[in-house]
Tab-separated table of N, CA and C in Angstrom:
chain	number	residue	atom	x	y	z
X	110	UNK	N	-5.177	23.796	1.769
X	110	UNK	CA	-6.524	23.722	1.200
X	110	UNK	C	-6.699	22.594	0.181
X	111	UNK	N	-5.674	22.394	-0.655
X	111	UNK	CA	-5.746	21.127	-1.485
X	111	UNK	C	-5.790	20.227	-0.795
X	112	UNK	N	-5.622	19.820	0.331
X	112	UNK	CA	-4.591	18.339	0.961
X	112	UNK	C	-6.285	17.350	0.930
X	113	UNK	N	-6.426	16.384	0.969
X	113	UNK	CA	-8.148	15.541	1.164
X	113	UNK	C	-7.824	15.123	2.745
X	114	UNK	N	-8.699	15.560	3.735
X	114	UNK	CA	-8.627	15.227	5.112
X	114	UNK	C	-9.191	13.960	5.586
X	115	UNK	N	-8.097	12.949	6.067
X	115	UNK	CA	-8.830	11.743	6.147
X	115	UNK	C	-9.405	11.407	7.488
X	116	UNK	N	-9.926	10.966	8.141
X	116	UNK	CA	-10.361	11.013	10.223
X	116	UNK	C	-10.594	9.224	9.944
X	117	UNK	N	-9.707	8.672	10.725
X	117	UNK	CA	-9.196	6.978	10.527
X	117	UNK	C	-10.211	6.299	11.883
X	118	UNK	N	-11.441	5.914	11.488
X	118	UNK	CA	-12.662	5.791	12.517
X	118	UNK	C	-13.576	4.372	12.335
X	119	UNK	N	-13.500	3.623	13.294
X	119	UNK	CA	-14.270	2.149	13.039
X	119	UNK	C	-15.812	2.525	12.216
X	120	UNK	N	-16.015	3.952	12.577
X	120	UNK	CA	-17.306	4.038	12.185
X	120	UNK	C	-17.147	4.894	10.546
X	121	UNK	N	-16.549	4.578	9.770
X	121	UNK	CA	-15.876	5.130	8.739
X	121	UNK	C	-16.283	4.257	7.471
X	122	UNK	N	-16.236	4.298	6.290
X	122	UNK	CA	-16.357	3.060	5.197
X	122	UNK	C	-15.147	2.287	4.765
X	123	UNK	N	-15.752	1.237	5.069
X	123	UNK	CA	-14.096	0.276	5.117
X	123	UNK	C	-13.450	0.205	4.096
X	124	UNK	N	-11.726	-0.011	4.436
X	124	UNK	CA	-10.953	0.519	3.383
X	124	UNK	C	-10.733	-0.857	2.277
X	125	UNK	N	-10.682	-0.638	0.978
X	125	UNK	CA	-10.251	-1.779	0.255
X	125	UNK	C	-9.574	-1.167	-0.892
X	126	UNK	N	-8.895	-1.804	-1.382
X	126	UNK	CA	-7.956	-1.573	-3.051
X	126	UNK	C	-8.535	-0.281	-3.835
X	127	UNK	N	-9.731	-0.366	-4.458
X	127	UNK	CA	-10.462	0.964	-4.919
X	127	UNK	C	-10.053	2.044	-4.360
X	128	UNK	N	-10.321	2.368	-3.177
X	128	UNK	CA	-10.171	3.406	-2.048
X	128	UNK	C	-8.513	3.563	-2.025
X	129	UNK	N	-7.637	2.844	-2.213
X	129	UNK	CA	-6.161	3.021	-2.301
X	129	UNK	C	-6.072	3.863	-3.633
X	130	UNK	N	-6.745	3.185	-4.584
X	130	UNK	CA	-6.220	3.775	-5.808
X	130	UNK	C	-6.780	4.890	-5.893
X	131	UNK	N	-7.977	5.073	-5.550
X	131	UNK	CA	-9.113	6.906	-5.469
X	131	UNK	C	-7.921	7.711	-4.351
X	132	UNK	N	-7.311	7.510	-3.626
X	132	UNK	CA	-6.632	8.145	-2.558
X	132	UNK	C	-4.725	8.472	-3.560
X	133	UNK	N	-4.690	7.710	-4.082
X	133	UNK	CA	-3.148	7.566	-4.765
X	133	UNK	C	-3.163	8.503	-5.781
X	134	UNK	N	-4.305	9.001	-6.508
X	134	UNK	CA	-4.550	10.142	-7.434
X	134	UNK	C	-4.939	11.325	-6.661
X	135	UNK	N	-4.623	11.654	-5.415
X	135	UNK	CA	-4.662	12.593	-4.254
X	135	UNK	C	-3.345	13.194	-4.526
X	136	UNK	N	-2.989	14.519	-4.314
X	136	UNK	CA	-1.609	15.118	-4.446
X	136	UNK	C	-1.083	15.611	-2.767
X	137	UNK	N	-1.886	15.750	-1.990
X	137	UNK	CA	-2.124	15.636	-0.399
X	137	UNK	C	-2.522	14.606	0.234
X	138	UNK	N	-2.470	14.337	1.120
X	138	UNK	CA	-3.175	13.457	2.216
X	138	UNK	C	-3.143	14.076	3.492
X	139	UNK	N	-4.106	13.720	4.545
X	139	UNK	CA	-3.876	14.088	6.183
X	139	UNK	C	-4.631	13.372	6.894
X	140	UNK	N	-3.595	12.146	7.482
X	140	UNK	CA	-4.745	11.271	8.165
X	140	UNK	C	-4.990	11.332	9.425
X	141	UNK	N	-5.890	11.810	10.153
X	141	UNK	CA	-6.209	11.894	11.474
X	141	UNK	C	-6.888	10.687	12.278
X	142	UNK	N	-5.266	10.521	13.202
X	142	UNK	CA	-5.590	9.287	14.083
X	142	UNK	C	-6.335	10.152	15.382
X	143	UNK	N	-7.369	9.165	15.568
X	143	UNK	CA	-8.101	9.259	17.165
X	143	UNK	C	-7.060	8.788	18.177
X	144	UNK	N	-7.506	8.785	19.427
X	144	UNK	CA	-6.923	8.262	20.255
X	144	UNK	C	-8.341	8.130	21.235
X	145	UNK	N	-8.242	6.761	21.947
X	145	UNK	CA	-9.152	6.005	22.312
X	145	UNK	C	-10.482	6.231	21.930
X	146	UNK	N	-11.228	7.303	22.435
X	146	UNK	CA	-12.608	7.790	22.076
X	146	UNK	C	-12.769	8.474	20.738
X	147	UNK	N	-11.585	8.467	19.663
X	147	UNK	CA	-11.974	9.057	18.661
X	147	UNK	C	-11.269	11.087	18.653
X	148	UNK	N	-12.220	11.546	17.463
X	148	UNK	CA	-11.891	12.945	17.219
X	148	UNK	C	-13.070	13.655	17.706
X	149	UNK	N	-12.796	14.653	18.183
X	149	UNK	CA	-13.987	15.846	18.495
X	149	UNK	C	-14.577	16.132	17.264
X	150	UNK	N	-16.043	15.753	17.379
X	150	UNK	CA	-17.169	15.856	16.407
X	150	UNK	C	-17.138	16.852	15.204
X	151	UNK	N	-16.694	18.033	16.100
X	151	UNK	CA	-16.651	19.560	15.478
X	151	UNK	C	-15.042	19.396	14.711
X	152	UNK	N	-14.449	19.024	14.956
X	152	UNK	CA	-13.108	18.618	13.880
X	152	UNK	C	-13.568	17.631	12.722
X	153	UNK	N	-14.258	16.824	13.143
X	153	UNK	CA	-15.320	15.591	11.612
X	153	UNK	C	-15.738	16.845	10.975
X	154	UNK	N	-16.775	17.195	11.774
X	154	UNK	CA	-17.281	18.430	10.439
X	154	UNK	C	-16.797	19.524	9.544
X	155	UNK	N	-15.591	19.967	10.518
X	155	UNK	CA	-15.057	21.006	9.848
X	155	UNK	C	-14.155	21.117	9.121
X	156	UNK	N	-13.254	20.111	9.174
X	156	UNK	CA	-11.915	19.692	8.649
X	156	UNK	C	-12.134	18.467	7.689
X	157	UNK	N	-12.810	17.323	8.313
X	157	UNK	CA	-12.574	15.852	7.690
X	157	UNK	C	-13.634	15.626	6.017
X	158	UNK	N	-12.463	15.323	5.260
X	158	UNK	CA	-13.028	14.992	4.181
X	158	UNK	C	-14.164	13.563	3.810
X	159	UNK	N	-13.342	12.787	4.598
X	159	UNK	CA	-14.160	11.246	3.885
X	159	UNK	C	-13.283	10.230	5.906
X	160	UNK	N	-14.194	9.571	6.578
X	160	UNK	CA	-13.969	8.590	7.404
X	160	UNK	C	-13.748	7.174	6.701
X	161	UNK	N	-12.600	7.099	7.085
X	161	UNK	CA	-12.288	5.351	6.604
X	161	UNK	C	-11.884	4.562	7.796
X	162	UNK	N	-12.483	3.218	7.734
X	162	UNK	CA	-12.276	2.343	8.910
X	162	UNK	C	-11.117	1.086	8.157
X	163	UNK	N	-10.177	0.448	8.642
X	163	UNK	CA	-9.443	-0.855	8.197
X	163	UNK	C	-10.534	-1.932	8.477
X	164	UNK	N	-11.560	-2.007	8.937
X	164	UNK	CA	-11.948	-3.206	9.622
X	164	UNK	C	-12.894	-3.478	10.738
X	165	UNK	N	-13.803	-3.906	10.852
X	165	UNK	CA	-14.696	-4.311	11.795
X	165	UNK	C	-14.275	-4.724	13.215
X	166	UNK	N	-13.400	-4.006	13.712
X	166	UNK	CA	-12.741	-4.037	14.888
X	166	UNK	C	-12.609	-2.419	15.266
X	167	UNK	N	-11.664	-2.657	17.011
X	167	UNK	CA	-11.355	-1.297	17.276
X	167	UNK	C	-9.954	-1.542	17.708
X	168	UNK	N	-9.100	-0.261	17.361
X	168	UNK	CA	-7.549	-0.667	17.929
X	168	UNK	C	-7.956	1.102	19.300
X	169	UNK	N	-6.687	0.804	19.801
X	169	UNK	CA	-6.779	1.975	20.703
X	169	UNK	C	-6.407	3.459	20.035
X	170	UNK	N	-5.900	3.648	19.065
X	170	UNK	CA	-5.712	4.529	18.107
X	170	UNK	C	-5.701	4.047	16.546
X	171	UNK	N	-5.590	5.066	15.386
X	171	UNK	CA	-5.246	5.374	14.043
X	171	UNK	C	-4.030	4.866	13.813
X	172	UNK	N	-3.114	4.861	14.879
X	172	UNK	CA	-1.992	5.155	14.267
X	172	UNK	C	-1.596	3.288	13.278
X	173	UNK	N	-1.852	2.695	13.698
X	173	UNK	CA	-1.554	1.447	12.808
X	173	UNK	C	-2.696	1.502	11.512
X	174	UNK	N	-4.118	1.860	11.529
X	174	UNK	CA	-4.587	2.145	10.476
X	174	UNK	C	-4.206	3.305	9.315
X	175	UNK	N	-3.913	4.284	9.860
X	175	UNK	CA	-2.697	5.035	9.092
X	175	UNK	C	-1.485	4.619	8.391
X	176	UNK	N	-1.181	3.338	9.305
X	176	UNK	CA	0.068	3.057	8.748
X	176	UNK	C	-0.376	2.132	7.373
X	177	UNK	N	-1.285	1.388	7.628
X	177	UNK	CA	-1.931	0.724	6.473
X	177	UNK	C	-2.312	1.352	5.407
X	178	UNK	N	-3.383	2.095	6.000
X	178	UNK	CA	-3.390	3.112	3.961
X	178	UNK	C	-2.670	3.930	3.696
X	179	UNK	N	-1.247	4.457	4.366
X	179	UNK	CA	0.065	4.643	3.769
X	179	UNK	C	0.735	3.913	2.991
X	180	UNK	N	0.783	2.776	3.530
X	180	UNK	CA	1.378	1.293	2.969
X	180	UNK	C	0.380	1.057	1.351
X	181	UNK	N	-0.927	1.297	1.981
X	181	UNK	CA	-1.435	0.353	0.589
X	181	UNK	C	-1.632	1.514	-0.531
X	182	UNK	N	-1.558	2.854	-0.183
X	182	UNK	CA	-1.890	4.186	-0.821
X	182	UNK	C	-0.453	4.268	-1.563
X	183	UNK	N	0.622	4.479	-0.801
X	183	UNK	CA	1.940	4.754	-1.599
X	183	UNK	C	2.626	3.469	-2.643
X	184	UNK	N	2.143	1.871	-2.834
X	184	UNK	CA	2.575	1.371	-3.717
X	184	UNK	C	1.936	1.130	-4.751
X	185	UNK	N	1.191	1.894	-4.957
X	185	UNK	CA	0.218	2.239	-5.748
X	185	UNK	C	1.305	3.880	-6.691
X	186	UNK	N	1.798	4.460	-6.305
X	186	UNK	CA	2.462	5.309	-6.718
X	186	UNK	C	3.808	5.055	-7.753
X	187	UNK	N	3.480	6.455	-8.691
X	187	UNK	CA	4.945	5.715	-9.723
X	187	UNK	C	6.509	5.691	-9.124
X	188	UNK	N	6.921	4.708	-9.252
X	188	UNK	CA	8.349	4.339	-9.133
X	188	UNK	C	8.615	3.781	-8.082
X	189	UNK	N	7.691	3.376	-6.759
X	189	UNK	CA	7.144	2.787	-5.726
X	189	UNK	C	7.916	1.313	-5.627
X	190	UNK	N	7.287	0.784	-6.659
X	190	UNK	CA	7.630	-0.515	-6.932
X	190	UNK	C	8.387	-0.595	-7.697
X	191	UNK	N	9.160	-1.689	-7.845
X	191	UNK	CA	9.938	-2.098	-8.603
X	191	UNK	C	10.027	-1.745	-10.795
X	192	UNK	N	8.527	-2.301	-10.657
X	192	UNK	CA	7.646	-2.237	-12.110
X	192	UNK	C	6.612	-1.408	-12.166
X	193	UNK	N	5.780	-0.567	-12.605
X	193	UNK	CA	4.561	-0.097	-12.584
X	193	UNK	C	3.621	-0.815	-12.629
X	194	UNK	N	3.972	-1.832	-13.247
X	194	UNK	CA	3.102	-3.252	-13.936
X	194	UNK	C	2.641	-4.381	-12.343
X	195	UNK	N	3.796	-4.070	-11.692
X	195	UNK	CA	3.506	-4.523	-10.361
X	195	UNK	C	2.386	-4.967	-9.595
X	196	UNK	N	1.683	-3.979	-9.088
X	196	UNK	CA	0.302	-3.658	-8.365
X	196	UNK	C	-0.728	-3.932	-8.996
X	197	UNK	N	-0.681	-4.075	-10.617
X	197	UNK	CA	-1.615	-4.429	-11.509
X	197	UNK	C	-1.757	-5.945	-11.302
X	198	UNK	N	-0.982	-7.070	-10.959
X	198	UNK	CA	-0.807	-8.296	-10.634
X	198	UNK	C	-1.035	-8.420	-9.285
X	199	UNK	N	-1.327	-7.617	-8.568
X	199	UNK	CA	-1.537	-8.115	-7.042
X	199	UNK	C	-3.323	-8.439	-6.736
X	200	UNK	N	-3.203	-8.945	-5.674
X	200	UNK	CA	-4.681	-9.383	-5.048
X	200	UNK	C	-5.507	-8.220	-5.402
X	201	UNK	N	-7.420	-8.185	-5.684
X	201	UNK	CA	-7.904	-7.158	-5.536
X	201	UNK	C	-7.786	-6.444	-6.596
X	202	UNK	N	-6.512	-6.260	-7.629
X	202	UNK	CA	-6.899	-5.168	-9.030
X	202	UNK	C	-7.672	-6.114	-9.480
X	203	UNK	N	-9.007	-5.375	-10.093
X	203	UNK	CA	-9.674	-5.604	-10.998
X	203	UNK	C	-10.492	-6.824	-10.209
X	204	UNK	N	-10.477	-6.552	-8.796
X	204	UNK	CA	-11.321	-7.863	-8.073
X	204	UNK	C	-10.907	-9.432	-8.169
X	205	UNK	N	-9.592	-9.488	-8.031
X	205	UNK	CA	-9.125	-10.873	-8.518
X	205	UNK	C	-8.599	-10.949	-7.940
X	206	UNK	N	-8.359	-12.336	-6.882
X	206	UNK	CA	-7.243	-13.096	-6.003
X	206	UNK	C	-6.205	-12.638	-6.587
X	207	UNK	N	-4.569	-12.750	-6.273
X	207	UNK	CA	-3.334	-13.184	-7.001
X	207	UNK	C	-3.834	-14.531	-7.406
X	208	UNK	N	-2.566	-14.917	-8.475
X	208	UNK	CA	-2.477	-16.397	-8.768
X	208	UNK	C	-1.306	-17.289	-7.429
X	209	UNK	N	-1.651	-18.234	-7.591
X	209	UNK	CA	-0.204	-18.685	-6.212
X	209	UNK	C	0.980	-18.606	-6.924
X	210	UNK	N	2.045	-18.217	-6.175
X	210	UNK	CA	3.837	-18.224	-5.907
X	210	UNK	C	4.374	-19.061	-5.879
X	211	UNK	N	5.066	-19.319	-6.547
X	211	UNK	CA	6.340	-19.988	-6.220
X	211	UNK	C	7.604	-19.997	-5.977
X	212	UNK	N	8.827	-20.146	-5.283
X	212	UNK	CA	9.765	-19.746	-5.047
X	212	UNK	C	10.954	-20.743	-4.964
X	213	UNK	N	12.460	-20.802	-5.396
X	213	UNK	CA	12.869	-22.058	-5.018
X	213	UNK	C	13.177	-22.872	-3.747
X	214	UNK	N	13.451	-24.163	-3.679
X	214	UNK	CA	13.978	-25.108	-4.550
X	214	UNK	C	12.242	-25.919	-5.330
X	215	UNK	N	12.720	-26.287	-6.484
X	215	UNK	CA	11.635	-26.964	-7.553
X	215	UNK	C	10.707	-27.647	-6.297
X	216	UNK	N	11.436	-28.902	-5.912
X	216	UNK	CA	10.797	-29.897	-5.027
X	216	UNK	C	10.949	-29.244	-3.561
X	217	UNK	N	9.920	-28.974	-2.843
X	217	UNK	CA	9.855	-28.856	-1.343
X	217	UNK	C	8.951	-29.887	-0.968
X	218	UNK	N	10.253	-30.651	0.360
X	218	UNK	CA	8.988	-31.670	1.349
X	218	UNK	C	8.018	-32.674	-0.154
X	219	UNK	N	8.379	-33.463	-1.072
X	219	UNK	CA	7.682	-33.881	-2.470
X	219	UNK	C	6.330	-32.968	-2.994
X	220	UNK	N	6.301	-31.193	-2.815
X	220	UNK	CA	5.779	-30.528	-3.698
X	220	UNK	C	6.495	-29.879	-4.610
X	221	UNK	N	5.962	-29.728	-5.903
X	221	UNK	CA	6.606	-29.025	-6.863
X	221	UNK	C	6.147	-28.312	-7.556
X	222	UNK	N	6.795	-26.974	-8.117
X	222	UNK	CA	6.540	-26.152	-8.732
X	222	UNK	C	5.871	-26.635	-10.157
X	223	UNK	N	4.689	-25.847	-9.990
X	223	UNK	CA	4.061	-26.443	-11.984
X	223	UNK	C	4.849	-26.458	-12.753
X	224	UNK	N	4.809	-27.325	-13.551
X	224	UNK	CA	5.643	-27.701	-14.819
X	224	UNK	C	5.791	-26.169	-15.864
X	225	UNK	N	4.475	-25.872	-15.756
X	225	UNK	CA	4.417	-24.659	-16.739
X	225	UNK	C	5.219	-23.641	-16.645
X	226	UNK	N	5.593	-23.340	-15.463
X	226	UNK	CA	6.042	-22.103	-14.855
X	226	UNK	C	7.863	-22.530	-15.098
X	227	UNK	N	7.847	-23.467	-15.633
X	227	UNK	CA	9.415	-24.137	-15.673
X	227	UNK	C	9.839	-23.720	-17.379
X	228	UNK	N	8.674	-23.822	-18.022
X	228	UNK	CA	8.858	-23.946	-19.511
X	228	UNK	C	9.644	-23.251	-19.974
X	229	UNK	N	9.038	-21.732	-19.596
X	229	UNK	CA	10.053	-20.646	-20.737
X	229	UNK	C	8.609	-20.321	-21.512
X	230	UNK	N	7.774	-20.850	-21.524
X	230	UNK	CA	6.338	-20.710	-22.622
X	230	UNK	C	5.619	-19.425	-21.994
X	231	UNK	N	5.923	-18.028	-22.682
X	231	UNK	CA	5.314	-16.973	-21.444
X	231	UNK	C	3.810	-16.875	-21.587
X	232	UNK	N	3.349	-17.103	-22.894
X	232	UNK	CA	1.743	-17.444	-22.995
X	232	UNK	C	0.970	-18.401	-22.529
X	233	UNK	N	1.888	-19.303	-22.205
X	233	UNK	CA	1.217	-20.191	-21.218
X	233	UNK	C	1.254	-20.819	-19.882
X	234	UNK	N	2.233	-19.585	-19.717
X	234	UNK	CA	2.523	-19.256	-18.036
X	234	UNK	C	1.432	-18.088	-17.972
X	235	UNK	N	1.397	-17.381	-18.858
X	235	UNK	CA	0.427	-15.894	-18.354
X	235	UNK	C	-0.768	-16.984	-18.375
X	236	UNK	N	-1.249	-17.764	-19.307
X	236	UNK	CA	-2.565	-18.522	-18.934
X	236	UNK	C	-2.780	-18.807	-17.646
X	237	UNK	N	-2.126	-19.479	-17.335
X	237	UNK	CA	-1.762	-20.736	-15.775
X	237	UNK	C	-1.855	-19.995	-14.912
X	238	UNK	N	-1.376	-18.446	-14.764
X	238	UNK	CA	-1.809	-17.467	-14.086
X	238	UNK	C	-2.636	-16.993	-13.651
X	239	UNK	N	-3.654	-16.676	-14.939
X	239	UNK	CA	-4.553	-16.299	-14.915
X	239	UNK	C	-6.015	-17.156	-14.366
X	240	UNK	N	-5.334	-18.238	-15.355
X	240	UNK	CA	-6.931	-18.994	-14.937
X	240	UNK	C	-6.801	-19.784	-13.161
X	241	UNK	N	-5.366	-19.466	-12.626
X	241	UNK	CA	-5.049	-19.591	-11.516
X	241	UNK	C	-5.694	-18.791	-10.118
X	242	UNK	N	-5.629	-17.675	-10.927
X	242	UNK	CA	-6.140	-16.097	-10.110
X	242	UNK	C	-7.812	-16.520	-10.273
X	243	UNK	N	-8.363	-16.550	-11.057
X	243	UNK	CA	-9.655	-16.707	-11.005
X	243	UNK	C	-10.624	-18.252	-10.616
X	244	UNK	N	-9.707	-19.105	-10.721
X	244	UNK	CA	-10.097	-20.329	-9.782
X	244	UNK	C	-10.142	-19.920	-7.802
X	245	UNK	N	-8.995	-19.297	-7.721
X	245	UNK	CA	-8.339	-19.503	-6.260
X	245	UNK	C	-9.687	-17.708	-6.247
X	246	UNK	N	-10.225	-17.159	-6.621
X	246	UNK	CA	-10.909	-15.846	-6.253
X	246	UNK	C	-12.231	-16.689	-6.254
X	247	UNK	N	-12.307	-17.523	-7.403
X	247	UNK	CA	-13.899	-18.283	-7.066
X	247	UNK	C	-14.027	-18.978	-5.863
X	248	UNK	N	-12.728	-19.839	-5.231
X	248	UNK	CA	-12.904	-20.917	-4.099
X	248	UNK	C	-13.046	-19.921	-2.951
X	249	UNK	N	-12.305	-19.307	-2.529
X	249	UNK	CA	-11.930	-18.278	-1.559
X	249	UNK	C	-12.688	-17.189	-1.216
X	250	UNK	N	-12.956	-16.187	-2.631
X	250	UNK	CA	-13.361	-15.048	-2.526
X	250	UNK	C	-14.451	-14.995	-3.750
X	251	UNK	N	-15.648	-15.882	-3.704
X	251	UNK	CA	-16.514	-15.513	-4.986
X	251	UNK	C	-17.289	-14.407	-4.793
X	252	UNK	N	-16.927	-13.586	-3.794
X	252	UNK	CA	-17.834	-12.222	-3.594
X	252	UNK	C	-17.444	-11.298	-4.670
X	253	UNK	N	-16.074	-12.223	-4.684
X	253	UNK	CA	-15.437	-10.586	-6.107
X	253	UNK	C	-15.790	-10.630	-7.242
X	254	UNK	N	-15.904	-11.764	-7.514
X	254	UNK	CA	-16.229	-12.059	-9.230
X	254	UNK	C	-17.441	-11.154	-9.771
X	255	UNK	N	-18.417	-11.007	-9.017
X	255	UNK	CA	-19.258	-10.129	-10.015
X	255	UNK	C	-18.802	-8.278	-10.119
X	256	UNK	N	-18.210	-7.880	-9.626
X	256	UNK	CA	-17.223	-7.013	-9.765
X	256	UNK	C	-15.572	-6.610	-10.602
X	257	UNK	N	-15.639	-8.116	-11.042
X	257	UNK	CA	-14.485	-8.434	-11.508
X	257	UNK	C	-14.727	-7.822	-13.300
X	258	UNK	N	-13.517	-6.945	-13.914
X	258	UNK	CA	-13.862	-7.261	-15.646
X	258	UNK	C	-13.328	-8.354	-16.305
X	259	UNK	N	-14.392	-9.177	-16.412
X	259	UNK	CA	-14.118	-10.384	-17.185
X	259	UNK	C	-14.128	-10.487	-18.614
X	260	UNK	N	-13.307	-11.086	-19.325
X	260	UNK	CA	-13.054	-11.334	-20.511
X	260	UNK	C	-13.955	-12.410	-21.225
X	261	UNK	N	-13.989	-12.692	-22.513
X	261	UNK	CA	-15.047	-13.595	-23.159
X	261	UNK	C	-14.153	-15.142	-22.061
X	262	UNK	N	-12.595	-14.791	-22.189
X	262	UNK	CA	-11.618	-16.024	-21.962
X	262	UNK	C	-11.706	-16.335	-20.765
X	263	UNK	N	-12.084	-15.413	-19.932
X	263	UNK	CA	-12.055	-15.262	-18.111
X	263	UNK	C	-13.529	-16.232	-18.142
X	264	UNK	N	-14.661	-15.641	-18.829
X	264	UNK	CA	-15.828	-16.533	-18.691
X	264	UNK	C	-15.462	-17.995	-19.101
X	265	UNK	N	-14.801	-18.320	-20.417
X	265	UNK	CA	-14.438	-19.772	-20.270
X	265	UNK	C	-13.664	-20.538	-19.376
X	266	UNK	N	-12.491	-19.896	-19.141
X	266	UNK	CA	-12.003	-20.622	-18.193
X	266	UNK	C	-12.961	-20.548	-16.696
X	267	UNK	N	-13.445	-19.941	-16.195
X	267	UNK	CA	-14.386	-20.279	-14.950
X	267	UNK	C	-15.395	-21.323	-15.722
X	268	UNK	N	-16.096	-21.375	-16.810
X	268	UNK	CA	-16.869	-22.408	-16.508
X	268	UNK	C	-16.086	-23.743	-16.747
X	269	UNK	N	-14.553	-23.670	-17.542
X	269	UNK	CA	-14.082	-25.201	-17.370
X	269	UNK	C	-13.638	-25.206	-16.013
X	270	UNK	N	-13.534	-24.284	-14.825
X	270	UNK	CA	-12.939	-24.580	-13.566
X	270	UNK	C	-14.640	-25.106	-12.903
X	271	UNK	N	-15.710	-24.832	-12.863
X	271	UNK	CA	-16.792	-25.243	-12.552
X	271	UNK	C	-17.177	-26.768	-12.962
X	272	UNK	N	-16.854	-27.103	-14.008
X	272	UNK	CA	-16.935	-28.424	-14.551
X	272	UNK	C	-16.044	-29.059	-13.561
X	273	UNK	N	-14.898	-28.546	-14.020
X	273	UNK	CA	-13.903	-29.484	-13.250
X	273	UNK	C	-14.385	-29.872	-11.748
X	274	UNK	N	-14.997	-28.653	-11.511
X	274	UNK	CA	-15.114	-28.879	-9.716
X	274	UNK	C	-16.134	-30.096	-9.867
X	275	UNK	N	-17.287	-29.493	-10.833
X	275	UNK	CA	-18.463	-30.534	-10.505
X	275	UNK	C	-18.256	-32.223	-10.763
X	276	UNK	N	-17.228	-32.338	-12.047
X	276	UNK	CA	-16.907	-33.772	-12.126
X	276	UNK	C	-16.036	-34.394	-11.083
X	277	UNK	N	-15.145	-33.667	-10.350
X	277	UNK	CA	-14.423	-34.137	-9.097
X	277	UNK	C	-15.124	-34.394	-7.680
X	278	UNK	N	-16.615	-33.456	-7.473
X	278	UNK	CA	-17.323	-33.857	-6.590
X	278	UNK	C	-18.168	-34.843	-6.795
X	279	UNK	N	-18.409	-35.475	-8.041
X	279	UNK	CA	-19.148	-36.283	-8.597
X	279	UNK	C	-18.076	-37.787	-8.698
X	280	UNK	N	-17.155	-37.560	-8.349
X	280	UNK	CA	-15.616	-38.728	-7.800
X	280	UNK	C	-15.921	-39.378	-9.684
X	281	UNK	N	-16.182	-38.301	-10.417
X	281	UNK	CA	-15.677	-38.724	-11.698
X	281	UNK	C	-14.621	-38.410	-12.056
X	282	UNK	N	-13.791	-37.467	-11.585
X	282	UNK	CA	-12.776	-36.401	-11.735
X	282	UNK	C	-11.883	-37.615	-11.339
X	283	UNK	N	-10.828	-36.098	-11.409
X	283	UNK	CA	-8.882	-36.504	-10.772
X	283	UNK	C	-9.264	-36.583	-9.397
C-alpha cells in the first residue's frame, strides 16, 4: 500500500531530474512496463499512481525506460555515489548544464586543459566552473535558465558571458 505505482507510457509526463529527485524521496517504487500496446486501462486506473514517458518516442516495451529512472532515481540516493555532494554537480540540478571535464594527459592532439584547473586555486576553479556551467546552459540549453536559482554572481557572470558573445560577433572580440 505504501509502494507509489509507476505505468512507464509514451503517453505519460516526460521524465526529467525533478521527477528523479520527487521519486528518490519515495520509500517504494513499482514500475510497470507495457509491452507493445501498453497496460490494460483498468490496471491505469486502479493501481497506477503517476504515468511517466522517457521521451517523445516509442520503444517496444518499459523495460529500458525502467531501466532509466532506476538509473537516474537510485543515484540520487545516500551512499549511491561516491560523495553526496556528487549529483548536486551534475547536469540539470538546479537547471544548469555541467561545467566541461577534463581528464589526462594536459595536452591532447595541441588542446589543453585550462590553466585554472592546474592551479591548486579552489576559488577559482569553483569560479571557472561555475561561470562554465552557465555559459555552456546559455549556448546549448537557454530553456533552463529561467528555472535556474540564480545568484546576484550567476546574474553577473551571464551578463559578462553576453558581452563577451556580443563583442566577438561584432569581430571586436578574441
Amino acid at each position: 500500500p505504501s509502494a507509489w505505482t509507476i505505468c512507464l507510457t509514451p503517453q505519460g509526463k516526460q521524465f526529467n531530474q525533478e521527477m528523479a529527485l520527487d521519486l528518490s524521496s519515495k520509500s517504494h517504487l513499482i514500475l510497470l512496463c507495457g509491452r507493445y500496446e501498453g497496460v490494460d486501462e483498468r490496471v491505469r486506473g486502479l493501481f497506477v499512481d503517476e504515468e511517466i514517458s522517457i521521451g517523445d518516442y516509442v520503444l517496444t516495451g518499459g523495460e529500458l525506460a525502467a531501466m532509466v529512472i532506476i538509473d537516474a532515481v537510485s543515484r540520487l540516493l545516500p551512499g549511491v555515489l561516491g560523495s553526496d555532494r556528487s549529483a548536486e554537480e551534475d547536469s540539470f540540478f538546479n537547471s544548469l548544464l555541467e561545467h566541461p571535464q577534463y581528464t589526462r594527459p594536459f595536452n591532447f592532439q595541441g588542446s589543453c586543459v585550462p590553466e585554472v584547473l592546474l592551479s591548486g586555486n579552489h576559488s577559482a576553479i569553483s569560479l571557472w566552473r561555475r561561470r562554465e556551467a552557465l555559459k555552456r546552459t546559455l549556448v546549448r540549453r537557454p530553456d533552463l535558465l529561467p528555472k535556474a536559482n540564480l545568484s546576484e554572481e550567476d546574474k553577473r557572470l551571464l551578463e559578462e558571458i553576453l558581452q563577451e558573445s556580443r563583442t566577438d560577433k561584432s569581430g571586436d572580440g578574441v
